[in-house]
XYZ file of C-alpha atoms in Angstrom:
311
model
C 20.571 168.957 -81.569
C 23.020 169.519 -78.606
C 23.554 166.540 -76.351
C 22.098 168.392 -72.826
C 23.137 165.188 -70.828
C 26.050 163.515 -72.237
C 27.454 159.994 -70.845
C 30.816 160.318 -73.487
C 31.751 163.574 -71.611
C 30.464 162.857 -68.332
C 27.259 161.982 -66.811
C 26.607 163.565 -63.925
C 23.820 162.176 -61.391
C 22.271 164.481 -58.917
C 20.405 162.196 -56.069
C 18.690 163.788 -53.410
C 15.839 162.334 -50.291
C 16.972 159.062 -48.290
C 19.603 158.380 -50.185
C 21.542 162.128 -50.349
C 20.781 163.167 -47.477
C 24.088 162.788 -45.831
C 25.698 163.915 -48.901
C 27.117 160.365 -49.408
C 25.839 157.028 -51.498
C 25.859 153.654 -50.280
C 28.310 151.476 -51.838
C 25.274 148.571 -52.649
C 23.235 151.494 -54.328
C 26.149 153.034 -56.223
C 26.777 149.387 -57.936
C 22.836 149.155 -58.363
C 22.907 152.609 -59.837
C 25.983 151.576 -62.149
C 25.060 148.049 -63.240
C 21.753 149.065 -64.052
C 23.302 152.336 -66.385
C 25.712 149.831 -67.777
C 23.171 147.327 -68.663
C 21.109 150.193 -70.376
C 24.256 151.663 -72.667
C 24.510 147.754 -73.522
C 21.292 147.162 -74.377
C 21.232 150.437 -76.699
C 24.475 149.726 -78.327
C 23.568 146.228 -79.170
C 19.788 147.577 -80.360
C 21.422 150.144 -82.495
C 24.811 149.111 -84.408
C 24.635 145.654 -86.083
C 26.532 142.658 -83.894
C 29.298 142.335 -86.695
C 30.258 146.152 -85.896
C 29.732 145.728 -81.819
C 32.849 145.955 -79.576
C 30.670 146.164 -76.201
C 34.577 147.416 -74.340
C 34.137 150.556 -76.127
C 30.763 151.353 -74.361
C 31.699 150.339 -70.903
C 31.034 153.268 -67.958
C 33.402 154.232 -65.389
C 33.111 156.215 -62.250
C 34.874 159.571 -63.534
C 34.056 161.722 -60.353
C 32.219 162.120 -56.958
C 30.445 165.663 -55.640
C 28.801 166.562 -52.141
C 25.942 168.664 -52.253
C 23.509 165.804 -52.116
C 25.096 162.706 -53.635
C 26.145 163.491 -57.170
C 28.204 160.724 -59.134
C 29.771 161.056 -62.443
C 29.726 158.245 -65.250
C 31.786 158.010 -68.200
C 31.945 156.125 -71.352
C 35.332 154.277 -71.096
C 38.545 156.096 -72.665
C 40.067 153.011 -73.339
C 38.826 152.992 -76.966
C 39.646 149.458 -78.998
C 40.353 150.619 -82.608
C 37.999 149.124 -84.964
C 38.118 147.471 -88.128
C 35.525 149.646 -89.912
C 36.994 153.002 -88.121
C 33.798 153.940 -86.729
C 34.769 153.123 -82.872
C 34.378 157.209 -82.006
C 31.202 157.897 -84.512
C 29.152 154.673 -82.750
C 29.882 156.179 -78.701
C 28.630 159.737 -79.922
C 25.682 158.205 -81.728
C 25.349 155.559 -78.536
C 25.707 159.266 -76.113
C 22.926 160.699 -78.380
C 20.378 157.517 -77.801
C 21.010 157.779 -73.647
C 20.572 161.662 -73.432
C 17.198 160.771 -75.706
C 15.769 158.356 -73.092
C 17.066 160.525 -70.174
C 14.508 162.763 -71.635
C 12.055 160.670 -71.757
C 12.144 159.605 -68.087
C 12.046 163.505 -67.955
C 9.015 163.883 -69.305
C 7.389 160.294 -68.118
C 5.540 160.371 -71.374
C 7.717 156.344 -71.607
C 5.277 155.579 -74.553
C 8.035 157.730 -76.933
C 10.070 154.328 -76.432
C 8.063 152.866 -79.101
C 8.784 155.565 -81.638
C 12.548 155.143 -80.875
C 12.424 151.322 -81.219
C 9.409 150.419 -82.874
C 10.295 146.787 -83.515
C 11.812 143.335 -81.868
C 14.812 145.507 -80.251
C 11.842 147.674 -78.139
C 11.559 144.578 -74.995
C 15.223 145.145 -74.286
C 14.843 148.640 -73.770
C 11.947 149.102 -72.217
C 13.395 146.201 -69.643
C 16.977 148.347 -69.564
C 14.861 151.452 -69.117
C 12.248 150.019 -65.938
C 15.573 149.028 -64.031
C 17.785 151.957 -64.485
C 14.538 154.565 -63.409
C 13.690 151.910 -60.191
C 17.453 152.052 -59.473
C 17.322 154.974 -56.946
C 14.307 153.915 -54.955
C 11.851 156.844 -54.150
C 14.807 159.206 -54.128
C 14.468 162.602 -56.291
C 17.171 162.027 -58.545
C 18.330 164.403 -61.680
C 21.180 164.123 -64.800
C 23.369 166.642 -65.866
C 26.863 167.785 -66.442
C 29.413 169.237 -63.939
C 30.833 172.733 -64.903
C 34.230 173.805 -64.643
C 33.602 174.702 -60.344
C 32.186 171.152 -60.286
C 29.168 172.818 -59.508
C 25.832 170.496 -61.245
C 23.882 171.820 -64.050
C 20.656 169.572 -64.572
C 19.071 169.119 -67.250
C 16.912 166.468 -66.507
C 14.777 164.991 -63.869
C 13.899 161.286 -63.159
C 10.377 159.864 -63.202
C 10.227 155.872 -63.088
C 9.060 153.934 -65.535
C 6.027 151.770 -62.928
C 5.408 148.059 -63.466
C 1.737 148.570 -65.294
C 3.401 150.855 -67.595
C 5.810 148.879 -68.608
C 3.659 145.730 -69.311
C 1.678 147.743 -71.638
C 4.822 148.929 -73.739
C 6.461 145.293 -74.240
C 5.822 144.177 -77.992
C 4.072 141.191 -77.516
C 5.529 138.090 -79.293
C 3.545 135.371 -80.635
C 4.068 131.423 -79.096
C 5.486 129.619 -81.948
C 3.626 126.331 -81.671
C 5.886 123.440 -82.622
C 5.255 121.027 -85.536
C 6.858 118.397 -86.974
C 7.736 119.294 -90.177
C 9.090 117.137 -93.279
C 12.571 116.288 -93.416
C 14.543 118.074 -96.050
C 18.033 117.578 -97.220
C 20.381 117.736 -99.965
C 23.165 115.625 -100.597
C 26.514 114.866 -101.909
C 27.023 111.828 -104.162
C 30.588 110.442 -104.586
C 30.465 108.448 -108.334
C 32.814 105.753 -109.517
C 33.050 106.339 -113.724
C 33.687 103.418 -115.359
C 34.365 104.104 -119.464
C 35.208 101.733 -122.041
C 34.884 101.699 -125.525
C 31.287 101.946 -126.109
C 29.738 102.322 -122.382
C 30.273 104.706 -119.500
C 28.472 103.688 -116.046
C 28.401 105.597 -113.125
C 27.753 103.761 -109.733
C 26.950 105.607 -106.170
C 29.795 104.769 -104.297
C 29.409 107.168 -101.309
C 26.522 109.489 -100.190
C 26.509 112.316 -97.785
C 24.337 114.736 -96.222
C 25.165 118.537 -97.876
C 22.439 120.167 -95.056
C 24.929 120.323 -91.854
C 27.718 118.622 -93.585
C 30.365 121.127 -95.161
C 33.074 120.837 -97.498
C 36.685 121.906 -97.711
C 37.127 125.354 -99.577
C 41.095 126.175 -101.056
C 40.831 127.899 -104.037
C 44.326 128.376 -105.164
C 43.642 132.089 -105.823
C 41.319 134.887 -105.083
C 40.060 138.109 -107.124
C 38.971 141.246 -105.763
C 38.749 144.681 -106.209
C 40.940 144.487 -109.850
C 43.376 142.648 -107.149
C 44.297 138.651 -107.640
C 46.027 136.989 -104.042
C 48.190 134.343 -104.823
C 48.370 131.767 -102.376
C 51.907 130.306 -100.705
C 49.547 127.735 -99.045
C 45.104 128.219 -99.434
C 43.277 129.099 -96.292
C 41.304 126.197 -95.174
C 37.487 127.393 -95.333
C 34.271 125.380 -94.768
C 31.699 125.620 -97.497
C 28.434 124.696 -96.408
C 24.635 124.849 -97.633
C 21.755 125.810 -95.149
C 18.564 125.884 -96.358
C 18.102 128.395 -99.313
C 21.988 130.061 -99.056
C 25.358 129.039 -99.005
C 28.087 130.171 -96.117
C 31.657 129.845 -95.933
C 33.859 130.354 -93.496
C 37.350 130.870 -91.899
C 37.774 130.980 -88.472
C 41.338 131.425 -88.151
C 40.889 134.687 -90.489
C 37.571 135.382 -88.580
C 35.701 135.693 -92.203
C 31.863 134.660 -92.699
C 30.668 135.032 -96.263
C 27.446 134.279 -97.438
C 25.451 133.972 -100.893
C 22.170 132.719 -102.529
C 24.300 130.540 -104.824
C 28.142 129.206 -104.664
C 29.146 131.737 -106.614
C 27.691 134.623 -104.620
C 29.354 132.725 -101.657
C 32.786 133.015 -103.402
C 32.773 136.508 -104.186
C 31.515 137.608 -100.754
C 34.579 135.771 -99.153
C 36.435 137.454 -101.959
C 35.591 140.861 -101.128
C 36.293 139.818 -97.274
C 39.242 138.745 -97.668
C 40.509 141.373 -100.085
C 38.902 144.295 -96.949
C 40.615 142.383 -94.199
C 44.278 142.394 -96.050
C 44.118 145.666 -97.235
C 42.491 147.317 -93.987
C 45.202 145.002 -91.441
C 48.131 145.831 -93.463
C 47.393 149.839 -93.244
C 47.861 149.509 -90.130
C 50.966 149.082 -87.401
C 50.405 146.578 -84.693
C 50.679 149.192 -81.879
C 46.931 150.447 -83.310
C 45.835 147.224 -83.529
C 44.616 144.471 -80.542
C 46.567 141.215 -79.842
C 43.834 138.833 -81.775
C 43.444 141.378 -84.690
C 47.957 141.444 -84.775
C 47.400 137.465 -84.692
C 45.106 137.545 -87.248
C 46.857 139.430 -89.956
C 50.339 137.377 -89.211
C 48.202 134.651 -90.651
C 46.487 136.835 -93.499
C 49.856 137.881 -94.722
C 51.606 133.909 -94.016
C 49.033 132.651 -96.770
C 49.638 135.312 -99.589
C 52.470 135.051 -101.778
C 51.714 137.822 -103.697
C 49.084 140.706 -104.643
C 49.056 141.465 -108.688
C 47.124 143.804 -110.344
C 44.231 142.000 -112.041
């Protein structure tokens, strides 16, 4: 399905009444109009593409034009496109453009309950909130999106119906009070044991205990596999291994990796594959397609490993 109203091209708002009628915009209701359009983009893009793949520059809106004829400005996503590690930078503001010319026409139709088929679950509040302040944006004014054609004459596609107070109460998922409790305290620990051996007696005595739940330990494995690959190490990445609850995590903030496994083991090879991802995907690419903390991050990715032998 065609995008009728799309924000990656150019988002064209048509309003009309009070506010139009001098074929101008207030500067207070043009940054009312904007903030409340960026806030909604946000709100989708967060909603829709997991946190780990989120760069919220790419989705930011700019003022791309200005028409008479009423008041009729024009937003655009942002051209100044950070390249991503995962390559899907362009895929996610198309999909994003999709998700805004859906809800456009919703407020077309004011049938706002089709919210809840687009985000049935805990991401729905955000939206509906996003969706209440963008429609309320342009006061009582008749107001309709679009495109500009190549005259810069408007083409609407859709028209604006707000999204009222009552309504909106009645869409907002309701979430349950979690009632507080004190619960047991649970912990694992670390036990640092003295081994005494002699001829025909070993004894082991506790000679240091620590927490393991909120405590974590130094990870430097002097190699890594991945992928039929084996890194060899001039010097190990310092990671923190550390157990919460029913999984294990470690991670590397100065290589911006977070692994995480049911067991040790699963731990390991998720850092593994990480780490294996990040060197291969930093080194295929020149710094000038890269940003300064990624280009900061790969000088240290390619400092640690000696060398990279088939395995």
């Amino acid at each position: 399905m065609s995008i009728k109203a799309n924000i990656e091209t150019g988002l064209a708002i048509k309003i009309e009444g009070e506010l139009g009628e001098y074929q101008t915009l207030p500067i207070e209701y043009l940054i009312k109009i904007a903030l409340s359009l960026q806030n909604l983009v946000n709100t989708i893009a967060s909603s829709d593409i997991s946190a780990a793949e989120t760069d919220l520059d790419n989705f930011k809106i700019e003022l791309s034009g200005y028409k008479k004829s009423s008041a009729i400005p024009e937003f655009v996503l942002t051209p100044r496109v950070n390249l991503s590690l995962h390559d899907n930078a362009l895929k996610q503001r198309n999909d994003i453009a999709g998700q805004v010319d859906s809800i456009l026409e919703i407020t077309n139709s004011g049938k706002f309950s089709r919210l809840i088929e687009l985000y049935p679950d805990g991401n729905r509040n955000g939206i509906i909130e996003s969706v209440f302040d963008f429609t309320n944006s342009f006061d009582d004014s008749p107001t309709s999106f679009g495109t500009l054609n190549k005259k810069g004459e408007f083409i609407g596609s859709y028209s604006l119906h707000k999204l009222k107070k009552e309504a909106k109460q009645k869409l907002l998922l309701e979430i349950p009070e979690v009632k507080s409790f004190e619960a047991p305290e649970e912990y694992s620990e670390f036990r640092e044991i003295l081994v005494t051996r002699n001829k025909n007696k070993t004894s082991n005595k506790v000679i240091n205990t620590i927490k393991k739940d909120g405590h974590s330990i130094s990870y430097t494995p002097d190699f890594i596999i991945a992928n039929n690959r084996k890194y060899i190490f001039n010097s190990s990445p310092v990671s923190l291994l550390q157990k919460e609850k029913d999984h294990y995590i470690i991670k590397n903030d100065l290589l911006d990796i977070y692994a995480v496994g049911e067991t040790e083991a699963e731990a390991e090879n998720d850092f593994a594959e990480e780490f294996d991802y990040l060197y291969q995907r930093l080194n295929s690419l020149s710094d000038t397609n890269l940003s300064d903390r990624f280009i900061a991050i790969k000088n240290f990715i390619n400092y640690f490993v000696k060398d990279v032998a088939a395995w």
